Amino acid sequence: MCDPLTIAGAALSAGGIAANSIGASQAAAASSRAYNAERQRQAQLRQEAAQVQQHSNSLYEGFAAKQQDRAADLASTLRGAQLPAQGSAATTVEAPATASNITTQGEASQRASADAYAGQQANALADLRSFGDLLGTNALAQARDAGQIGQLGNFMRGSASVLPMELNAASHAGDTAKLFGGLAGGLGKVGIAAGINGSTLGGLFGGAAAPASNVTSLPTMAASGMGSIANAYGGLPAAPMSIAQPFGAAPSFASSPYRV
């Protein structure tokens, strides 16, 4: 039967592994969301830039027809500026009254010729100016489009430069789960080690008896040829021996030749 500490340690280790897995999954999911968000932003900005570019290209589609329309507008403007309306104060000519039909017809003929010439000059000038006027208008529109495309490009670069920081933040999404996983894993290792060591020490010191094959019996005194303790010390004298006995009787001081 397994030791409770070992079981608890194994459970904590399993919980630590699960917590670490959850933390890694949270970090991966956060990183995936950051990548997807950046990809969507970049796609939207590219689409806006493409629309601006398409508008810039469409400025030169049907350029000849647009030039004719611009020439007609310019001609109308120029004729209105050069030829005052009939009957206005600007067209009133102070001339001596005459009853001659020839004079009246001649004046009308010259006035019609002047009007026709002014209209022809207005049309010619409008045709001449229409190309440059339309081209200049398109150039101004293209400049605005170029500025907008540049702004969108700055947005794209700025968004891309923020992505590493977003990924760094996403990598810490599972820190809480990883912390609990590390603590549980460490405690699990300690519990398993304590359970294993406790079982081993309990078997050696008062616990379950160790297997007979692992215990080496000490040799007895009888097997060594010494017999029992009584036999080993049976030959010794009953009375204790003094230090002087091995050397015989000690000489007296009176019989010493060195006596004074």
Coordinates of C-alpha atoms in Angstrom, one line a residue:
M1 CA 0.0 0.0 0.0
C2 CA 1.4 3.4 -1.0
D3 CA 2.3 6.0 1.6
P4 CA -0.1 8.9 1.9
L5 CA 2.8 11.4 1.3
T6 CA 3.7 9.6 -1.9
I7 CA 0.1 9.7 -3.1
A8 CA -0.2 13.4 -2.2
G9 CA 3.1 14.2 -3.9
A10 CA 2.0 12.4 -7.0
A11 CA -1.4 14.3 -7.0
L12 CA 0.4 17.6 -6.6
S13 CA 2.8 16.8 -9.4
A14 CA -0.1 15.9 -11.7
G15 CA -1.8 19.1 -10.7
G16 CA 1.4 21.1 -11.4
I17 CA 1.7 19.6 -14.9
A18 CA -2.0 20.4 -15.6
A19 CA -1.5 24.0 -14.3
N20 CA 1.6 24.5 -16.5
S21 CA -0.3 23.1 -19.5
I22 CA -3.2 25.5 -18.8
G23 CA -0.7 28.5 -18.5
A24 CA 1.0 27.5 -21.8
S25 CA -2.4 27.3 -23.5
Q26 CA -3.5 30.7 -22.2
A27 CA -0.2 32.3 -23.4
A28 CA -0.6 30.6 -26.8
A29 CA -4.2 31.7 -27.1
A30 CA -3.3 35.3 -26.2
S31 CA -0.4 35.3 -28.8
S32 CA -2.8 34.0 -31.4
R33 CA -5.3 36.7 -30.7
A34 CA -2.6 39.4 -31.0
Y35 CA -1.5 37.9 -34.3
N36 CA -5.0 37.8 -35.6
A37 CA -5.8 41.3 -34.5
E38 CA -2.6 42.6 -36.2
R39 CA -3.4 40.7 -39.4
Q40 CA -6.9 42.2 -39.5
R41 CA -5.6 45.8 -38.9
Q42 CA -3.0 45.4 -41.6
A43 CA -5.6 44.0 -44.0
Q44 CA -8.0 46.8 -43.3
L45 CA -5.3 49.4 -43.8
R46 CA -4.1 47.8 -47.1
Q47 CA -7.7 47.8 -48.3
E48 CA -8.1 51.5 -47.6
A49 CA -4.8 52.2 -49.4
A50 CA -5.9 50.2 -52.3
Q51 CA -9.2 52.2 -52.5
V52 CA -7.3 55.4 -52.5
Q53 CA -4.9 54.1 -55.2
Q54 CA -7.9 53.0 -57.3
H55 CA -9.4 56.5 -57.0
S56 CA -6.1 58.0 -58.1
N57 CA -6.0 55.8 -61.1
S58 CA -9.6 56.5 -62.1
L59 CA -8.7 60.2 -62.5
Y60 CA -7.2 59.4 -65.9
E61 CA -9.9 57.1 -67.1
G62 CA -11.7 58.7 -70.1
F63 CA -9.3 61.7 -70.0
A64 CA -10.3 62.9 -73.5
A65 CA -14.0 63.1 -72.7
K66 CA -13.2 64.8 -69.4
Q67 CA -11.1 67.3 -71.3
Q68 CA -13.9 68.1 -73.7
D69 CA -16.3 68.7 -70.8
R70 CA -13.8 70.9 -69.2
A71 CA -13.2 72.8 -72.4
A72 CA -17.0 73.4 -72.7
D73 CA -17.2 74.7 -69.2
L74 CA -14.2 77.0 -69.7
A75 CA -15.6 78.3 -73.0
S76 CA -18.9 79.2 -71.4
T77 CA -17.1 81.0 -68.6
L78 CA -14.9 82.9 -71.1
R79 CA -17.8 83.9 -73.4
G80 CA -19.7 85.2 -70.4
A81 CA -16.8 87.3 -69.4
Q82 CA -16.0 88.7 -72.9
L83 CA -19.5 89.1 -74.4
P84 CA -22.0 91.1 -72.2
A85 CA -25.6 90.1 -72.5
Q86 CA -27.6 91.8 -75.3
G87 CA -29.5 94.8 -74.1
S88 CA -27.4 95.4 -71.1
A89 CA -25.7 98.7 -70.4
A90 CA -22.4 97.4 -71.7
T91 CA -23.9 96.7 -75.2
T92 CA -25.5 100.1 -75.5
V93 CA -23.6 102.1 -78.1
E94 CA -24.0 105.8 -78.4
A95 CA -24.4 106.5 -82.1
P96 CA -26.0 109.3 -84.0
A97 CA -29.5 108.5 -85.0
T98 CA -29.9 107.7 -88.6
A99 CA -32.7 106.6 -90.8
S100 CA -30.4 104.8 -93.3
N101 CA -31.1 101.1 -93.5
I102 CA -27.6 100.5 -94.9
T103 CA -26.0 102.0 -91.8
T104 CA -28.3 100.0 -89.5
Q105 CA -27.7 96.7 -91.3
G106 CA -23.9 97.3 -91.5
E107 CA -23.8 98.0 -87.7
A108 CA -25.7 94.8 -87.0
S109 CA -23.4 92.8 -89.4
Q110 CA -20.3 94.1 -87.7
R111 CA -21.7 93.3 -84.2
A112 CA -22.5 89.7 -85.2
S113 CA -19.0 89.3 -86.7
A114 CA -17.5 90.6 -83.4
D115 CA -19.6 88.2 -81.4
A116 CA -18.7 85.3 -83.6
Y117 CA -15.0 86.1 -83.3
A118 CA -15.2 86.5 -79.6
G119 CA -16.9 83.1 -79.3
Q120 CA -14.3 81.5 -81.5
Q121 CA -11.5 82.9 -79.4
A122 CA -13.2 81.8 -76.2
N123 CA -13.6 78.2 -77.6
A124 CA -10.0 78.2 -78.7
L125 CA -8.7 79.4 -75.4
A126 CA -10.9 76.9 -73.6
D127 CA -9.5 74.1 -75.6
L128 CA -6.0 75.3 -74.9
R129 CA -6.6 75.6 -71.2
S130 CA -8.7 72.5 -70.7
F131 CA -5.8 70.1 -70.8
G132 CA -3.7 72.0 -68.2
D133 CA -6.7 72.8 -66.1
L134 CA -7.8 69.1 -66.0
L135 CA -4.3 67.9 -65.5
G136 CA -3.7 70.3 -62.6
T137 CA -7.0 69.3 -60.9
N138 CA -6.0 65.6 -61.2
A139 CA -2.5 66.4 -59.9
L140 CA -4.0 68.1 -56.8
A141 CA -6.3 65.1 -56.2
Q142 CA -3.4 62.7 -56.6
A143 CA -1.3 64.7 -54.1
R144 CA -4.1 64.4 -51.6
D145 CA -4.3 60.6 -52.4
A146 CA -0.6 60.3 -52.0
G147 CA -0.7 62.0 -48.6
Q148 CA -3.5 59.7 -47.5
I149 CA -1.6 56.6 -48.7
G150 CA 1.5 57.8 -46.8
Q151 CA -0.6 58.3 -43.7
L152 CA -2.0 54.8 -44.0
G153 CA 1.6 53.5 -44.4
N154 CA 2.6 55.2 -41.2
F155 CA -0.4 53.6 -39.5
M156 CA 0.7 50.2 -40.8
R157 CA 4.3 50.7 -39.6
G158 CA 3.1 51.9 -36.2
S159 CA 0.8 49.0 -35.8
A160 CA 3.5 46.5 -36.7
S161 CA 6.0 48.1 -34.3
V162 CA 3.5 47.6 -31.4
L163 CA 3.1 43.9 -32.2
P164 CA 6.3 42.7 -30.3
M165 CA 5.0 44.4 -27.1
E166 CA 1.6 42.9 -27.6
L167 CA 3.2 39.4 -28.0
N168 CA 5.4 40.1 -24.9
A169 CA 2.2 40.9 -22.9
A170 CA 0.5 37.8 -24.3
S171 CA 3.3 35.6 -23.2
H172 CA 2.5 36.5 -19.6
A173 CA -1.1 35.6 -19.9
G174 CA -0.7 32.3 -18.2
D175 CA 1.8 33.4 -15.5
T176 CA -0.7 32.8 -12.7
A177 CA -1.4 29.2 -13.7
K178 CA 2.3 28.6 -14.3
L179 CA 3.0 29.9 -10.8
F180 CA 0.6 27.5 -9.2
G181 CA 1.9 24.8 -11.4
G182 CA 5.5 25.4 -10.3
L183 CA 4.5 25.5 -6.6
A184 CA 2.4 22.3 -7.0
G185 CA 5.2 20.5 -8.9
G186 CA 7.8 21.5 -6.2
L187 CA 5.5 20.4 -3.4
G188 CA 4.8 17.2 -5.3
K189 CA 8.4 16.3 -5.6
V190 CA 9.0 17.0 -1.9
G191 CA 6.0 14.8 -1.0
I192 CA 7.1 11.9 -3.2
A193 CA 10.7 12.1 -1.8
A194 CA 9.4 12.3 1.8
G195 CA 7.1 9.3 1.2
I196 CA 9.8 7.2 -0.3
N197 CA 12.4 8.1 2.4
G198 CA 9.8 7.5 5.2
S199 CA 9.0 4.1 3.8
T200 CA 12.6 3.1 3.6
L201 CA 13.5 4.4 7.1
G202 CA 10.4 2.8 8.6
G203 CA 11.4 -0.6 7.3
L204 CA 14.9 -0.3 8.7
F205 CA 14.0 1.1 12.1
G206 CA 11.1 -0.6 13.7
G207 CA 8.9 -0.8 10.7
A208 CA 8.2 -3.7 8.5
A209 CA 10.9 -6.4 8.8
A210 CA 13.5 -6.3 6.1
P211 CA 13.7 -9.3 3.8
A212 CA 15.8 -12.1 5.2
S213 CA 17.9 -12.2 2.1
N214 CA 19.1 -8.6 2.7
V215 CA 20.1 -9.2 6.4
T216 CA 23.6 -10.6 7.1
S217 CA 23.7 -12.4 10.4
L218 CA 26.8 -11.8 12.6
P219 CA 28.9 -14.9 13.5
T220 CA 28.4 -16.3 17.0
M221 CA 31.2 -16.9 19.5
A222 CA 30.5 -20.6 19.4
A223 CA 31.0 -20.7 15.6
S224 CA 34.3 -18.9 16.0
G225 CA 35.7 -21.6 18.3
M226 CA 35.7 -19.4 21.4
G227 CA 32.8 -21.1 23.1
S228 CA 30.8 -19.2 25.6
I229 CA 32.0 -16.3 27.7
A230 CA 32.4 -18.5 30.8
N231 CA 34.7 -20.9 28.9
A232 CA 36.7 -18.0 27.5
Y233 CA 37.6 -16.7 31.0
G234 CA 37.5 -20.0 32.9
G235 CA 41.3 -20.4 32.9
L236 CA 41.9 -17.1 34.6
P237 CA 42.7 -17.0 38.4
A238 CA 39.9 -16.3 40.8
A239 CA 41.8 -13.7 42.8
P240 CA 42.7 -10.5 41.0
M241 CA 46.3 -10.1 40.1
S242 CA 48.5 -7.2 41.3
I243 CA 51.1 -5.5 39.3
A244 CA 53.9 -6.8 41.5
Q245 CA 52.9 -10.5 41.2
P246 CA 54.5 -11.1 37.8
F247 CA 57.8 -9.9 39.2
G248 CA 57.9 -11.9 42.5
A249 CA 58.4 -10.4 46.0
A250 CA 59.7 -6.8 46.0
P251 CA 63.0 -6.3 47.8
S252 CA 62.8 -4.5 51.1
F253 CA 64.6 -1.2 51.5
A254 CA 66.6 -2.5 54.5
S255 CA 68.4 -5.0 52.5
S256 CA 69.2 -2.7 49.7
P257 CA 73.0 -2.2 49.1
Y258 CA 72.3 1.4 48.5
R259 CA 71.2 2.0 52.0
V260 CA 73.1 4.7 53.8

